[in-house]
PDB file of C-alpha atoms in Angstrom:
ATOM      1  CA  MET D   1       0.000   0.000   0.000  1.00 40.00           C
ATOM      2  CA  SER D   2       2.940   2.288   0.714  1.00 41.00           C
ATOM      3  CA  ASN D   3       4.039   1.986  -2.933  1.00 44.00           C
ATOM      4  CA  LEU D   4       0.669   3.394  -4.219  1.00 41.00           C
ATOM      5  CA  THR D   5       0.613   6.995  -5.357  1.00 43.00           C
ATOM      6  CA  ARG D   6      -2.033   9.288  -3.900  1.00 41.00           C
ATOM      7  CA  ARG D   7      -3.905   9.305  -7.240  1.00 42.00           C
ATOM      8  CA  GLU D   8      -3.884   5.468  -7.376  1.00 41.00           C
ATOM      9  CA  ALA D   9      -5.144   5.253  -3.810  1.00 40.00           C
ATOM     10  CA  ILE D  10      -7.980   7.658  -4.541  1.00 37.00           C
ATOM     11  CA  GLY D  11      -8.860   5.664  -7.701  1.00 42.00           C
ATOM     12  CA  THR D  12      -8.894   2.375  -5.848  1.00 39.00           C
ATOM     13  CA  THR D  13     -11.116   3.838  -3.149  1.00 39.00           C
ATOM     14  CA  ALA D  14     -13.519   5.225  -5.772  1.00 38.00           C
ATOM     15  CA  ILE D  15     -13.788   1.876  -7.564  1.00 35.00           C
ATOM     16  CA  GLY D  16     -14.500   0.134  -4.272  1.00 42.00           C
ATOM     17  CA  ALA D  17     -17.181   2.653  -3.371  1.00 40.00           C
ATOM     18  CA  ALA D  18     -18.780   2.322  -6.798  1.00 38.00           C
ATOM     19  CA  GLY D  19     -18.795  -1.452  -6.430  1.00 41.00           C
ATOM     20  CA  LEU D  20     -20.527  -1.196  -3.071  1.00 37.00           C
ATOM     21  CA  ALA D  21     -23.065   1.210  -4.522  1.00 39.00           C
ATOM     22  CA  LEU D  22     -23.835  -1.139  -7.424  1.00 33.00           C
ATOM     23  CA  SER D  23     -24.144  -4.044  -5.014  1.00 42.00           C
ATOM     24  CA  ALA D  24     -26.531  -2.097  -2.809  1.00 40.00           C
ATOM     25  CA  THR D  25     -28.594  -1.049  -5.850  1.00 39.00           C
ATOM     26  CA  ALA D  26     -28.811  -4.651  -7.073  1.00 38.00           C
ATOM     27  CA  SER D  27     -29.874  -5.837  -3.625  1.00 41.00           C
ATOM     28  CA  SER D  28     -32.496  -3.108  -3.445  1.00 41.00           C
ATOM     29  CA  ALA D  29     -33.826  -3.989  -6.903  1.00 42.00           C
ATOM     30  CA  GLY D  30     -33.939  -7.654  -5.987  1.00 45.00           C
ATOM     31  CA  ALA D  31     -35.841  -6.891  -2.805  1.00 44.00           C
ATOM     32  CA  GLN D  32     -38.454  -4.984  -4.809  1.00 52.00           C
ATOM     33  CA  GLU D  33     -39.143  -7.775  -7.305  1.00 56.00           C
ATOM     34  CA  PRO D  34     -42.686  -9.089  -6.886  1.00 58.00           C
ATOM     35  CA  GLN D  35     -42.899 -12.460  -5.216  1.00 69.00           C
ATOM     36  CA  PRO D  36     -44.985 -15.244  -6.796  1.00 76.00           C
ATOM     37  CA  ILE D  37     -48.552 -15.434  -5.443  1.00 90.00           C
ATOM     38  CA  ALA D  38     -49.413 -19.074  -4.774  1.00 93.00           C
ATOM     39  CA  ALA D  39     -53.154 -18.419  -5.021  1.00 93.00           C
ATOM     40  CA  ILE D  40     -52.859 -17.326  -8.665  1.00 93.00           C
ATOM     41  CA  ALA D  41     -49.861 -19.307  -9.860  1.00 92.00           C
ATOM     42  CA  GLY D  42     -51.647 -20.865 -12.851  1.00 94.00           C
ATOM     43  CA  LYS D  43     -50.370 -24.377 -12.184  1.00 96.00           C
ATOM     44  CA  HIS D  44     -53.569 -26.463 -12.225  1.00 97.00           C
ATOM     45  CA  ILE D  45     -53.151 -29.932 -13.742  1.00 98.00           C
ATOM     46  CA  PRO D  46     -56.093 -31.869 -15.274  1.00 98.00           C
ATOM     47  CA  LYS D  47     -57.190 -34.907 -13.293  1.00 98.00           C
ATOM     48  CA  PRO D  48     -57.214 -38.183 -15.220  1.00 98.00           C
ATOM     49  CA  LEU D  49     -60.420 -40.182 -15.499  1.00 98.00           C
ATOM     50  CA  ARG D  50     -60.681 -42.718 -12.690  1.00 96.00           C
ATOM     51  CA  PHE D  51     -62.591 -45.215 -14.849  1.00 97.00           C
ATOM     52  CA  ASP D  52     -62.427 -46.717 -18.323  1.00 98.00           C
ATOM     53  CA  PRO D  53     -64.830 -44.594 -20.425  1.00 98.00           C
ATOM     54  CA  ALA D  54     -65.415 -47.574 -22.726  1.00 98.00           C
ATOM     55  CA  LYS D  55     -67.070 -49.468 -19.863  1.00 97.00           C
ATOM     56  CA  LEU D  56     -69.811 -47.019 -18.924  1.00 98.00           C
ATOM     57  CA  SER D  57     -73.390 -47.999 -19.626  1.00 97.00           C
ATOM     58  CA  GLY D  58     -75.298 -45.682 -21.952  1.00 98.00           C
ATOM     59  CA  LEU D  59     -72.544 -43.047 -22.185  1.00 98.00           C
ATOM     60  CA  SER D  60     -70.228 -43.618 -25.122  1.00 98.00           C
ATOM     61  CA  GLU D  61     -66.452 -43.536 -24.898  1.00 98.00           C
ATOM     62  CA  ARG D  62     -66.458 -40.894 -27.638  1.00 98.00           C
ATOM     63  CA  LEU D  63     -68.787 -38.630 -25.656  1.00 98.00           C
ATOM     64  CA  ILE D  64     -66.912 -38.954 -22.367  1.00 98.00           C
ATOM     65  CA  THR D  65     -63.493 -38.536 -23.961  1.00 98.00           C
ATOM     66  CA  SER D  66     -64.577 -35.458 -25.921  1.00 98.00           C
ATOM     67  CA  HIS D  67     -66.178 -33.925 -22.835  1.00 98.00           C
ATOM     68  CA  TRP D  68     -63.079 -34.583 -20.710  1.00 98.00           C
ATOM     69  CA  GLU D  69     -60.509 -33.473 -23.291  1.00 98.00           C
ATOM     70  CA  ASN D  70     -62.255 -30.433 -24.730  1.00 97.00           C
ATOM     71  CA  ASN D  71     -64.621 -28.937 -22.164  1.00 97.00           C
ATOM     72  CA  TYR D  72     -62.945 -29.888 -18.899  1.00 98.00           C
ATOM     73  CA  GLN D  73     -59.324 -29.504 -19.954  1.00 98.00           C
ATOM     74  CA  GLY D  74     -60.201 -26.326 -21.805  1.00 98.00           C
ATOM     75  CA  SER D  75     -61.398 -24.840 -18.500  1.00 98.00           C
ATOM     76  CA  VAL D  76     -58.212 -25.922 -16.725  1.00 98.00           C
ATOM     77  CA  ARG D  77     -56.070 -24.290 -19.405  1.00 98.00           C
ATOM     78  CA  GLY D  78     -58.233 -21.183 -19.322  1.00 97.00           C
ATOM     79  CA  LEU D  79     -57.942 -20.911 -15.537  1.00 98.00           C
ATOM     80  CA  ASN D  80     -54.161 -21.185 -15.707  1.00 97.00           C
ATOM     81  CA  THR D  81     -54.049 -18.409 -18.306  1.00 97.00           C
ATOM     82  CA  ILE D  82     -56.299 -16.118 -16.271  1.00 97.00           C
ATOM     83  CA  GLU D  83     -54.341 -16.684 -13.053  1.00 97.00           C
ATOM     84  CA  LYS D  84     -51.074 -15.774 -14.773  1.00 96.00           C
ATOM     85  CA  ARG D  85     -52.657 -12.608 -16.147  1.00 96.00           C
ATOM     86  CA  LEU D  86     -53.943 -11.726 -12.676  1.00 97.00           C
ATOM     87  CA  ALA D  87     -50.456 -12.183 -11.259  1.00 96.00           C
ATOM     88  CA  ALA D  88     -49.007  -9.900 -13.946  1.00 96.00           C
ATOM     89  CA  ALA D  89     -51.697  -7.304 -13.269  1.00 96.00           C
ATOM     90  CA  MET D  90     -50.920  -7.321  -9.549  1.00 95.00           C
ATOM     91  CA  ALA D  91     -47.322  -6.394 -10.393  1.00 94.00           C
ATOM     92  CA  ASP D  92     -48.617  -3.279 -12.183  1.00 95.00           C
ATOM     93  CA  PRO D  93     -49.930  -0.631  -9.747  1.00 93.00           C
ATOM     94  CA  ASP D  94     -51.549   1.230 -12.636  1.00 94.00           C
ATOM     95  CA  TYR D  95     -53.488  -1.724 -14.042  1.00 95.00           C
ATOM     96  CA  PRO D  96     -57.096  -0.623 -14.741  1.00 95.00           C
ATOM     97  CA  THR D  97     -59.590  -1.777 -12.115  1.00 96.00           C
ATOM     98  CA  VAL D  98     -62.315  -2.350 -14.692  1.00 95.00           C
ATOM     99  CA  ALA D  99     -60.072  -4.755 -16.609  1.00 96.00           C
ATOM    100  CA  TYR D 100     -59.131  -6.528 -13.396  1.00 96.00           C
ATOM    101  CA  ALA D 101     -62.816  -6.981 -12.574  1.00 97.00           C
ATOM    102  CA  GLY D 102     -63.373  -8.756 -15.889  1.00 96.00           C
ATOM    103  CA  MET D 103     -60.512 -11.153 -15.188  1.00 97.00           C
ATOM    104  CA  LYS D 104     -61.833 -11.907 -11.692  1.00 97.00           C
ATOM    105  CA  ARG D 105     -65.194 -12.826 -13.178  1.00 97.00           C
ATOM    106  CA  GLU D 106     -63.490 -15.147 -15.666  1.00 97.00           C
ATOM    107  CA  GLU D 107     -61.408 -16.644 -12.842  1.00 97.00           C
ATOM    108  CA  LEU D 108     -64.594 -17.547 -10.965  1.00 97.00           C
ATOM    109  CA  HIS D 109     -66.208 -18.948 -14.113  1.00 97.00           C
ATOM    110  CA  ARG D 110     -63.206 -21.139 -14.980  1.00 97.00           C
ATOM    111  CA  THR D 111     -62.731 -22.280 -11.384  1.00 97.00           C
ATOM    112  CA  GLY D 112     -66.360 -23.358 -11.129  1.00 97.00           C
ATOM    113  CA  SER D 113     -66.125 -25.233 -14.414  1.00 97.00           C
ATOM    114  CA  MET D 114     -62.949 -27.048 -13.377  1.00 98.00           C
ATOM    115  CA  VAL D 115     -64.273 -28.072  -9.952  1.00 98.00           C
ATOM    116  CA  LEU D 116     -67.728 -29.136 -11.127  1.00 98.00           C
ATOM    117  CA  HIS D 117     -66.325 -31.142 -14.019  1.00 98.00           C
ATOM    118  CA  GLU D 118     -63.958 -32.960 -11.665  1.00 98.00           C
ATOM    119  CA  LEU D 119     -66.868 -33.784  -9.348  1.00 98.00           C
ATOM    120  CA  TYR D 120     -68.895 -34.911 -12.366  1.00 98.00           C
ATOM    121  CA  PHE D 121     -66.285 -37.293 -13.761  1.00 98.00           C
ATOM    122  CA  ASP D 122     -65.107 -38.601 -10.378  1.00 98.00           C
ATOM    123  CA  GLY D 123     -68.701 -39.501  -9.507  1.00 98.00           C
ATOM    124  CA  LEU D 124     -69.019 -41.884 -12.469  1.00 98.00           C
ATOM    125  CA  GLY D 125     -67.784 -45.448 -12.895  1.00 98.00           C
ATOM    126  CA  GLY D 126     -70.175 -47.232 -10.534  1.00 98.00           C
ATOM    127  CA  ASP D 127     -73.278 -49.383 -10.885  1.00 97.00           C
ATOM    128  CA  GLY D 128     -75.793 -46.749  -9.803  1.00 98.00           C
ATOM    129  CA  ASN D 129     -76.864 -48.637  -6.666  1.00 97.00           C
ATOM    130  CA  PRO D 130     -76.991 -46.306  -3.631  1.00 96.00           C
ATOM    131  CA  GLY D 131     -75.950 -47.287  -0.136  1.00 94.00           C
ATOM    132  CA  GLY D 132     -74.289 -46.127   3.060  1.00 95.00           C
ATOM    133  CA  PRO D 133     -75.057 -43.132   5.277  1.00 98.00           C
ATOM    134  CA  ILE D 134     -75.865 -40.927   2.271  1.00 98.00           C
ATOM    135  CA  PHE D 135     -78.712 -43.286   1.335  1.00 97.00           C
ATOM    136  CA  GLU D 136     -80.151 -43.012   4.848  1.00 97.00           C
ATOM    137  CA  ALA D 137     -79.709 -39.238   4.820  1.00 98.00           C
ATOM    138  CA  LEU D 138     -81.616 -38.893   1.544  1.00 98.00           C
ATOM    139  CA  ASP D 139     -84.416 -40.966   3.044  1.00 96.00           C
ATOM    140  CA  SER D 140     -84.483 -38.637   6.034  1.00 96.00           C
ATOM    141  CA  TRP D 141     -84.455 -35.341   4.127  1.00 97.00           C
ATOM    142  CA  PHE D 142     -86.689 -36.277   1.193  1.00 98.00           C
ATOM    143  CA  GLY D 143     -88.952 -38.958   2.662  1.00 97.00           C
ATOM    144  CA  SER D 144     -87.386 -41.715   0.565  1.00 97.00           C
ATOM    145  CA  TYR D 145     -84.538 -42.246  -1.879  1.00 97.00           C
ATOM    146  CA  GLU D 146     -87.106 -42.465  -4.676  1.00 98.00           C
ATOM    147  CA  ASP D 147     -88.547 -39.068  -3.735  1.00 98.00           C
ATOM    148  CA  TRP D 148     -85.073 -37.546  -3.709  1.00 98.00           C
ATOM    149  CA  GLU D 149     -84.316 -39.028  -7.142  1.00 98.00           C
ATOM    150  CA  ALA D 150     -87.605 -37.718  -8.558  1.00 98.00           C
ATOM    151  CA  GLU D 151     -86.798 -34.202  -7.321  1.00 98.00           C
ATOM    152  CA  PHE D 152     -83.199 -34.427  -8.558  1.00 98.00           C
ATOM    153  CA  ARG D 153     -84.377 -35.510 -12.021  1.00 98.00           C
ATOM    154  CA  ARG D 154     -86.991 -32.755 -12.184  1.00 97.00           C
ATOM    155  CA  THR D 155     -84.368 -30.173 -11.230  1.00 97.00           C
ATOM    156  CA  ALA D 156     -82.039 -31.496 -13.933  1.00 97.00           C
ATOM    157  CA  MET D 157     -84.751 -31.487 -16.592  1.00 97.00           C
ATOM    158  CA  SER D 158     -85.641 -27.886 -15.765  1.00 96.00           C
ATOM    159  CA  LEU D 159     -82.222 -27.095 -17.279  1.00 94.00           C
ATOM    160  CA  ALA D 160     -82.592 -29.315 -20.346  1.00 84.00           C
ATOM    161  CA  GLY D 161     -82.276 -27.465 -23.617  1.00 77.00           C
ATOM    162  CA  GLY D 162     -80.408 -24.688 -21.877  1.00 78.00           C
ATOM    163  CA  SER D 163     -77.331 -24.892 -19.724  1.00 89.00           C
ATOM    164  CA  GLY D 164     -76.194 -25.403 -16.167  1.00 96.00           C
ATOM    165  CA  TRP D 165     -75.766 -27.959 -13.429  1.00 98.00           C
ATOM    166  CA  CYS D 166     -77.998 -29.980 -11.125  1.00 98.00           C
ATOM    167  CA  ILE D 167     -76.153 -30.386  -7.829  1.00 98.00           C
ATOM    168  CA  LEU D 168     -76.926 -32.491  -4.771  1.00 98.00           C
ATOM    169  CA  THR D 169     -75.440 -30.384  -2.003  1.00 98.00           C
ATOM    170  CA  TRP D 170     -74.775 -30.622   1.709  1.00 98.00           C
ATOM    171  CA  ASN D 171     -75.395 -27.124   3.049  1.00 97.00           C
ATOM    172  CA  ALA D 172     -73.021 -26.707   5.997  1.00 97.00           C
ATOM    173  CA  HIS D 173     -74.905 -23.621   7.220  1.00 97.00           C
ATOM    174  CA  THR D 174     -78.389 -25.120   7.328  1.00 96.00           C
ATOM    175  CA  ARG D 175     -77.013 -28.625   7.981  1.00 97.00           C
ATOM    176  CA  SER D 176     -79.276 -30.109   5.328  1.00 97.00           C
ATOM    177  CA  LEU D 177     -79.283 -31.817   1.923  1.00 98.00           C
ATOM    178  CA  HIS D 178     -80.708 -30.027  -1.115  1.00 98.00           C
ATOM    179  CA  ASN D 179     -80.878 -30.370  -4.876  1.00 98.00           C
ATOM    180  CA  TYR D 180     -79.768 -27.028  -6.254  1.00 97.00           C
ATOM    181  CA  TRP D 181     -80.311 -25.525  -9.704  1.00 96.00           C
ATOM    182  CA  ALA D 182     -77.240 -23.789 -11.142  1.00 95.00           C
ATOM    183  CA  TRP D 183     -77.603 -21.783 -14.359  1.00 91.00           C
ATOM    184  CA  ASP D 184     -73.833 -21.660 -14.890  1.00 92.00           C
ATOM    185  CA  HIS D 185     -70.486 -22.543 -13.300  1.00 93.00           C
ATOM    186  CA  MET D 186     -70.741 -19.640 -10.858  1.00 92.00           C
ATOM    187  CA  HIS D 187     -74.036 -20.510  -9.181  1.00 91.00           C
ATOM    188  CA  GLY D 188     -73.831 -22.325  -5.882  1.00 91.00           C
ATOM    189  CA  ALA D 189     -75.462 -22.211  -2.488  1.00 92.00           C
ATOM    190  CA  ALA D 190     -73.484 -20.331   0.155  1.00 94.00           C
ATOM    191  CA  ALA D 191     -71.765 -22.867   2.436  1.00 96.00           C
ATOM    192  CA  GLY D 192     -72.743 -25.611  -0.013  1.00 97.00           C
ATOM    193  CA  VAL D 193     -70.589 -28.723  -0.481  1.00 98.00           C
ATOM    194  CA  PRO D 194     -71.391 -30.471  -3.798  1.00 98.00           C
ATOM    195  CA  LEU D 195     -71.906 -34.233  -3.543  1.00 98.00           C
ATOM    196  CA  ILE D 196     -73.256 -34.980  -7.033  1.00 98.00           C
ATOM    197  CA  ALA D 197     -72.720 -32.657  -9.998  1.00 98.00           C
ATOM    198  CA  LEU D 198     -74.787 -33.406 -13.098  1.00 98.00           C
ATOM    199  CA  ASP D 199     -73.669 -31.446 -16.159  1.00 98.00           C
ATOM    200  CA  MET D 200     -76.743 -30.340 -18.124  1.00 97.00           C
ATOM    201  CA  TYR D 201     -74.919 -28.373 -20.804  1.00 96.00           C
ATOM    202  CA  GLU D 202     -75.718 -29.880 -24.205  1.00 95.00           C
ATOM    203  CA  HIS D 203     -72.074 -30.792 -24.813  1.00 95.00           C
ATOM    204  CA  SER D 204     -72.429 -33.422 -22.080  1.00 97.00           C
ATOM    205  CA  TYR D 205     -75.088 -35.452 -23.926  1.00 97.00           C
ATOM    206  CA  HIS D 206     -75.858 -34.167 -27.437  1.00 96.00           C
ATOM    207  CA  MET D 207     -73.344 -36.481 -29.128  1.00 97.00           C
ATOM    208  CA  ASP D 208     -75.174 -39.553 -27.778  1.00 98.00           C
ATOM    209  CA  TYR D 209     -78.738 -38.393 -27.264  1.00 97.00           C
ATOM    210  CA  GLY D 210     -79.376 -35.283 -29.316  1.00 96.00           C
ATOM    211  CA  THR D 211     -82.124 -33.395 -27.513  1.00 94.00           C
ATOM    212  CA  ALA D 212     -83.299 -36.436 -25.494  1.00 96.00           C
ATOM    213  CA  ALA D 213     -81.910 -35.090 -22.230  1.00 96.00           C
ATOM    214  CA  ALA D 214     -84.054 -37.401 -20.061  1.00 97.00           C
ATOM    215  CA  ARG D 215     -82.302 -40.465 -21.505  1.00 97.00           C
ATOM    216  CA  TYR D 216     -78.957 -38.892 -20.694  1.00 98.00           C
ATOM    217  CA  VAL D 217     -80.063 -38.345 -17.089  1.00 98.00           C
ATOM    218  CA  ASP D 218     -81.084 -42.039 -16.967  1.00 98.00           C
ATOM    219  CA  ALA D 219     -77.593 -43.042 -18.121  1.00 98.00           C
ATOM    220  CA  PHE D 220     -75.907 -40.698 -15.655  1.00 98.00           C
ATOM    221  CA  MET D 221     -77.841 -42.130 -12.725  1.00 98.00           C
ATOM    222  CA  ALA D 222     -77.062 -45.694 -13.841  1.00 98.00           C
ATOM    223  CA  ASN D 223     -73.310 -44.979 -13.753  1.00 98.00           C
ATOM    224  CA  LEU D 224     -73.056 -43.165 -10.421  1.00 98.00           C
ATOM    225  CA  ASP D 225     -70.463 -44.477  -7.984  1.00 98.00           C
ATOM    226  CA  TRP D 226     -72.242 -44.173  -4.650  1.00 98.00           C
ATOM    227  CA  GLU D 227     -69.150 -45.135  -2.673  1.00 98.00           C
ATOM    228  CA  VAL D 228     -67.530 -41.933  -3.912  1.00 98.00           C
ATOM    229  CA  ILE D 229     -70.664 -39.914  -3.175  1.00 98.00           C
ATOM    230  CA  ASP D 230     -71.005 -41.403   0.290  1.00 98.00           C
ATOM    231  CA  ALA D 231     -67.351 -40.598   1.033  1.00 98.00           C
ATOM    232  CA  ARG D 232     -67.980 -36.980   0.017  1.00 98.00           C
ATOM    233  CA  TYR D 233     -71.020 -36.835   2.285  1.00 98.00           C
ATOM    234  CA  GLN D 234     -69.184 -38.252   5.283  1.00 98.00           C
ATOM    235  CA  ALA D 235     -66.243 -35.884   4.738  1.00 98.00           C
ATOM    236  CA  ALA D 236     -68.632 -32.910   4.546  1.00 98.00           C
ATOM    237  CA  THR D 237     -70.594 -33.815   7.672  1.00 97.00           C
ATOM    238  CA  THR D 238     -67.771 -34.783  10.055  1.00 92.00           C
TER     239      THR D 238
END
């Protein structure tokens, strides 16, 4: 150090100070980078079918596969896209509120479609024969299983030719079972836990039944897996 000239010493000190300043600036910039938001990460993965679609009774493999690949997976992809756009918008303090509102509506729509379709497909693959605590509960709330089924079918058919979902729901607030009418993916009873989700959009049956929606409902009921439905009921009520 004693061999350095005064000018060299000053230069070395200046370089060191500049380096520290750059380091501090980089650290500050890194600290200000937006962190990923787990709630809107856009990383949803489609669930595989839990049954062989070729073995359902009255619902063709072509229909089920098309419904699962196009409608369900399309909603999953759409939700991932919307969540990523929401995350980008949150990083922009000047992002227009009105545009954000539109994306939040689409987020709800796509989320409802994804969830209801997963409940729909996961509830299939059985022989349609009810049993377990859910069977007894339907007897209790509707007078008999047959009376529940009649009301469920009537609710479903009130949507035929239009769109929406018929949903057997455990309402955690009223502590009761109900068949609810849902005009789209965003309708649902507050505090409601879906147990059976019947898709009444035409894409779910038109390929097999045209406009004969009642025959589609027959086929849906014949393929319900009541072990799955009973497990949902017990999970919701415990």
